[in-house]
């Protein structure tokens, strides 16, 4: 089927795995599951049977599949409402990811996918699991997300072309997306991207956010920022440049 699809993955996942034991990885991945579920629930919470507060997924409108360090979201339809449902999930997931554990890159696009999950149970207590998701839409989403050189999520033209221009303008007015010169592996290009905030940073909030971005690149991977590979440092600094795009300073213009 053809549908709206979004792909996110964790930057530096190999280092994160190598530098944490299994107990810590389970804790960190618990945070990731929490954030995807919170985005899917439209940030609505409910008390579970264990008397803890969890995301309320009973009215979930977007599908989600976790595979290792990758998260795939997709809709069941092709309408503007489907598009807006996925935009809402990606927007919430993106800005929450900046405040939590893992640096993420993503792309929301439109294309063809196939997903027919199944399980074959054996009498020996082992099972055959098929959760294969494939198609040109997934390849496009992965390829474009992988080409981004900062922690961000782009809204691809293949998806934009499926909705009214006024819909995109309204998302800009609502401060969910903006135009930005995105750094790619092959150069720079102006693209529609998800905003990290719905306001502009003052000097103090910018400083605090920069510190958070640095932690995002070092906490889970246990990386010494002074020994960080240049390729990783470039992505971190590109992310800080993106945050700086939404900065208001107290400095008065010179006359």
Short mmCIF file of C-alpha atoms in Angstrom, two decimals:
data_model
loop_
_atom_site.label_atom_id
_atom_site.label_comp_id
_atom_site.label_asym_id
_atom_site.label_seq_id
_atom_site.Cartn_x
_atom_site.Cartn_y
_atom_site.Cartn_z
CA UNK A 1 0.00 0.00 0.00
CA UNK A 2 1.00 3.63 -0.43
CA UNK A 3 1.03 5.59 2.77
CA UNK A 4 2.71 8.28 4.84
CA UNK A 5 5.75 6.82 6.58
CA UNK A 6 8.43 8.15 8.93
CA UNK A 7 11.75 6.58 9.86
CA UNK A 8 13.92 7.51 12.87
CA UNK A 9 17.18 6.00 14.03
CA UNK A 10 19.66 6.53 16.85
CA UNK A 11 22.98 8.19 16.08
CA UNK A 12 26.04 6.37 17.41
CA UNK A 13 24.15 3.22 18.33
CA UNK A 14 27.20 0.94 18.07
CA UNK A 15 29.09 3.00 20.65
CA UNK A 16 26.04 3.08 22.92
CA UNK A 17 25.78 -0.72 22.82
CA UNK A 18 29.51 -1.26 23.32
CA UNK A 19 29.77 1.14 26.27
CA UNK A 20 26.79 -0.08 28.34
CA UNK A 21 25.88 -3.40 29.89
CA UNK A 22 22.57 -5.10 29.13
CA UNK A 23 20.88 -3.85 32.32
CA UNK A 24 21.67 -0.24 31.46
CA UNK A 25 20.60 -0.72 27.82
CA UNK A 26 17.24 -2.06 28.97
CA UNK A 27 16.81 1.05 31.12
CA UNK A 28 17.77 3.37 28.25
CA UNK A 29 15.50 1.59 25.80
CA UNK A 30 12.69 1.89 28.31
CA UNK A 31 13.03 5.66 27.87
CA UNK A 32 12.83 5.28 24.09
CA UNK A 33 9.70 3.13 24.31
CA UNK A 34 8.15 5.65 26.67
CA UNK A 35 8.79 8.51 24.25
CA UNK A 36 7.37 6.71 21.21
CA UNK A 37 4.28 5.68 23.15
CA UNK A 38 3.82 9.19 24.53
CA UNK A 39 3.96 10.61 20.99
CA UNK A 40 1.50 7.99 19.72
CA UNK A 41 -0.93 8.72 22.57
CA UNK A 42 -0.95 12.47 21.80
CA UNK A 43 0.64 12.86 25.26
CA UNK A 44 -2.46 11.47 26.98
CA UNK A 45 -1.76 9.36 30.08
CA UNK A 46 -3.75 6.73 31.97
CA UNK A 47 -3.25 4.75 35.17
CA UNK A 48 -2.34 1.13 34.47
CA UNK A 49 -3.34 -1.94 36.47
CA UNK A 50 -0.01 -1.68 38.30
CA UNK A 51 -1.06 1.79 39.56
CA UNK A 52 1.52 3.57 37.43
CA UNK A 53 0.91 6.28 34.86
CA UNK A 54 1.48 5.16 31.25
CA UNK A 55 0.67 6.56 27.77
CA UNK A 56 -2.94 5.87 26.75
CA UNK A 57 -2.77 4.02 23.40
CA UNK A 58 -6.39 2.95 23.07
CA UNK A 59 -7.05 5.69 20.48
CA UNK A 60 -3.71 5.36 18.69
CA UNK A 61 -3.97 6.54 15.05
CA UNK A 62 -0.47 5.78 13.75
CA UNK A 63 1.31 2.41 13.54
CA UNK A 64 4.73 1.97 15.13
CA UNK A 65 7.45 -0.67 14.80
CA UNK A 66 10.69 -0.81 16.81
CA UNK A 67 13.59 -2.71 15.21
CA UNK A 68 16.87 -2.41 17.12
CA UNK A 69 17.73 1.32 17.08
CA UNK A 70 15.17 2.16 14.37
CA UNK A 71 11.61 3.37 14.84
CA UNK A 72 9.13 3.33 11.97
CA UNK A 73 5.77 5.13 12.04
CA UNK A 74 3.16 4.81 9.31
CA UNK A 75 -0.51 5.53 8.65
CA UNK A 76 -3.24 3.24 7.33
CA UNK A 77 -4.46 5.81 4.81
CA UNK A 78 -3.44 8.63 2.48
CA UNK A 79 -5.74 11.48 3.55
CA UNK A 80 -4.75 14.88 4.92
CA UNK A 81 -6.00 13.70 8.31
CA UNK A 82 -3.60 10.74 8.10
CA UNK A 83 -0.79 13.13 7.20
CA UNK A 84 -1.59 15.40 10.13
CA UNK A 85 -1.76 12.43 12.52
CA UNK A 86 1.76 11.38 11.51
CA UNK A 87 3.04 14.97 11.66
CA UNK A 88 1.73 15.26 15.21
CA UNK A 89 3.48 12.02 16.25
CA UNK A 90 6.78 12.97 14.61
CA UNK A 91 6.74 16.50 16.01
CA UNK A 92 6.15 15.29 19.55
CA UNK A 93 8.65 12.44 19.27
CA UNK A 94 11.33 14.72 17.83
CA UNK A 95 11.20 17.50 20.40
CA UNK A 96 10.92 14.99 23.25
CA UNK A 97 13.96 13.09 21.94
CA UNK A 98 16.04 16.26 22.22
CA UNK A 99 15.28 16.37 25.94
CA UNK A 100 15.86 12.72 26.81
CA UNK A 101 18.45 10.05 26.05
CA UNK A 102 19.27 9.39 22.39
CA UNK A 103 20.22 11.66 19.47
CA UNK A 104 17.76 10.87 16.66
CA UNK A 105 17.52 11.57 12.92
CA UNK A 106 14.35 11.14 10.92
CA UNK A 107 12.41 11.68 7.73
CA UNK A 108 8.66 11.76 7.04
CA UNK A 109 7.83 10.84 3.46
CA UNK A 110 5.21 9.11 1.29
CA UNK A 111 5.60 5.79 -0.50
CA UNK A 112 4.82 2.13 -0.88
CA UNK A 113 5.28 -0.35 1.96
CA UNK A 114 4.21 -3.88 2.79
CA UNK A 115 3.72 -5.28 6.31
CA UNK A 116 2.12 -8.67 7.02
CA UNK A 117 3.34 -9.82 10.43
CA UNK A 118 2.99 -13.44 11.48
CA UNK A 119 4.26 -15.91 14.07
CA UNK A 120 4.62 -19.67 13.72
CA UNK A 121 4.72 -21.47 17.06
CA UNK A 122 6.59 -24.73 17.49
CA UNK A 123 6.14 -27.51 20.03
CA UNK A 124 9.69 -26.89 21.29
CA UNK A 125 9.00 -23.46 22.76
CA UNK A 126 10.80 -21.59 19.97
CA UNK A 127 9.00 -19.50 17.37
CA UNK A 128 9.36 -18.15 13.85
CA UNK A 129 8.72 -14.40 13.91
CA UNK A 130 8.03 -12.46 10.73
CA UNK A 131 7.78 -8.70 11.26
CA UNK A 132 9.28 -7.72 7.92
CA UNK A 133 8.43 -4.20 6.77
CA UNK A 134 9.68 -3.37 3.30
CA UNK A 135 9.02 -1.18 0.27
CA UNK A 136 10.30 1.85 -1.59
CA UNK A 137 8.71 4.17 0.96
CA UNK A 138 10.79 2.69 3.77
CA UNK A 139 13.97 2.83 1.68
CA UNK A 140 13.33 6.50 0.84
CA UNK A 141 12.67 7.38 4.49
CA UNK A 142 15.78 5.54 5.68
CA UNK A 143 18.05 6.93 2.95
CA UNK A 144 17.01 10.53 3.52
CA UNK A 145 17.19 10.28 7.32
CA UNK A 146 20.65 8.70 7.08
CA UNK A 147 21.92 11.57 4.91
CA UNK A 148 21.18 14.27 7.53
CA UNK A 149 24.20 15.67 9.36
CA UNK A 150 22.42 16.93 12.48
CA UNK A 151 19.86 15.73 15.00
CA UNK A 152 16.66 16.55 13.16
CA UNK A 153 13.73 15.33 11.10
CA UNK A 154 12.88 16.49 7.59
CA UNK A 155 9.44 16.61 6.00
CA UNK A 156 10.07 15.24 2.52
CA UNK A 157 8.59 16.75 -0.64
CA UNK A 158 7.02 13.40 -1.55
CA UNK A 159 4.75 13.81 1.49
CA UNK A 160 4.27 17.56 1.08
CA UNK A 161 3.05 17.07 -2.50
CA UNK A 162 0.17 14.90 -1.23
CA UNK A 163 -1.48 17.65 0.84
CA UNK A 164 -2.73 21.18 0.29
CA UNK A 165 -0.24 24.02 0.35
CA UNK A 166 -2.38 25.70 3.00
CA UNK A 167 -1.85 22.66 5.24
CA UNK A 168 1.91 23.19 5.15
CA UNK A 169 1.50 26.93 5.71
CA UNK A 170 -0.66 26.24 8.76
CA UNK A 171 2.03 23.96 10.19
CA UNK A 172 4.50 26.80 9.77
CA UNK A 173 2.11 29.26 11.44
CA UNK A 174 1.64 26.75 14.28
CA UNK A 175 5.45 26.62 14.67
CA UNK A 176 5.64 22.88 14.16
CA UNK A 177 7.80 23.08 11.03
CA UNK A 178 9.99 25.65 9.29
CA UNK A 179 12.33 26.05 6.33
CA UNK A 180 15.97 25.48 7.19
CA UNK A 181 19.24 25.00 5.27
CA UNK A 182 19.82 21.36 6.23
CA UNK A 183 23.39 20.01 6.29
CA UNK A 184 23.52 16.74 4.34
CA UNK A 185 26.42 14.40 3.65
CA UNK A 186 26.43 15.71 0.09
CA UNK A 187 26.00 19.44 0.87
CA UNK A 188 23.30 21.82 2.08
CA UNK A 189 19.75 22.36 0.92
CA UNK A 190 16.69 24.24 2.17
CA UNK A 191 14.09 21.76 3.42
CA UNK A 192 10.96 21.69 5.53
CA UNK A 193 12.00 20.42 8.97
CA UNK A 194 10.39 19.90 12.34
CA UNK A 195 11.04 22.66 14.85
CA UNK A 196 12.65 21.77 18.19
CA UNK A 197 10.64 24.43 20.08
CA UNK A 198 7.49 26.53 19.66
CA UNK A 199 9.25 29.69 20.73
CA UNK A 200 12.62 31.40 20.41
CA UNK A 201 15.43 30.92 22.91
CA UNK A 202 16.77 33.75 25.01
CA UNK A 203 20.43 33.64 25.97
CA UNK A 204 19.85 31.56 29.10
CA UNK A 205 17.55 28.97 27.50
CA UNK A 206 19.94 28.71 24.55
CA UNK A 207 22.85 28.00 26.91
CA UNK A 208 20.83 25.38 28.77
CA UNK A 209 19.76 23.73 25.53
CA UNK A 210 23.33 23.65 24.20
CA UNK A 211 24.40 21.84 27.37
CA UNK A 212 21.55 19.39 26.86
CA UNK A 213 22.61 18.75 23.25
CA UNK A 214 26.17 18.05 24.40
CA UNK A 215 24.80 15.59 26.95
CA UNK A 216 22.66 13.99 24.24
CA UNK A 217 25.83 13.15 22.32
CA UNK A 218 27.84 11.94 25.32
CA UNK A 219 25.55 10.48 28.01
CA UNK A 220 24.33 7.19 26.52
CA UNK A 221 27.50 6.60 24.48
CA UNK A 222 29.77 7.39 27.47
CA UNK A 223 31.83 9.56 25.11
CA UNK A 224 34.45 12.07 26.27
CA UNK A 225 33.49 15.23 24.41
CA UNK A 226 37.17 16.18 24.07
CA UNK A 227 37.93 12.85 22.35
CA UNK A 228 34.84 12.78 20.16
CA UNK A 229 35.46 11.81 16.50
CA UNK A 230 35.31 14.76 14.13
CA UNK A 231 32.33 13.30 12.26
CA UNK A 232 30.33 13.11 15.49
CA UNK A 233 31.48 16.54 16.65
CA UNK A 234 30.33 17.98 13.32
CA UNK A 235 26.84 16.54 13.81
CA UNK A 236 26.73 17.89 17.36
CA UNK A 237 27.82 21.38 16.28
CA UNK A 238 25.37 21.31 13.37
CA UNK A 239 22.63 20.51 15.87
CA UNK A 240 23.68 23.45 18.04
CA UNK A 241 23.64 25.67 14.94
CA UNK A 242 20.06 24.52 14.32
CA UNK A 243 19.09 25.44 17.89
CA UNK A 244 20.80 28.81 17.40
CA UNK A 245 18.45 29.43 14.44
CA UNK A 246 15.67 29.91 17.03
CA UNK A 247 17.62 32.23 19.29
CA UNK A 248 16.77 35.77 20.28
CA UNK A 249 19.59 37.72 21.92
CA UNK A 250 19.49 40.73 24.19
CA UNK A 251 22.21 42.40 22.19
CA UNK A 252 21.18 45.70 20.64
CA UNK A 253 22.13 46.31 17.01
CA UNK A 254 25.11 48.60 16.45
CA UNK A 255 24.41 51.97 14.90
#
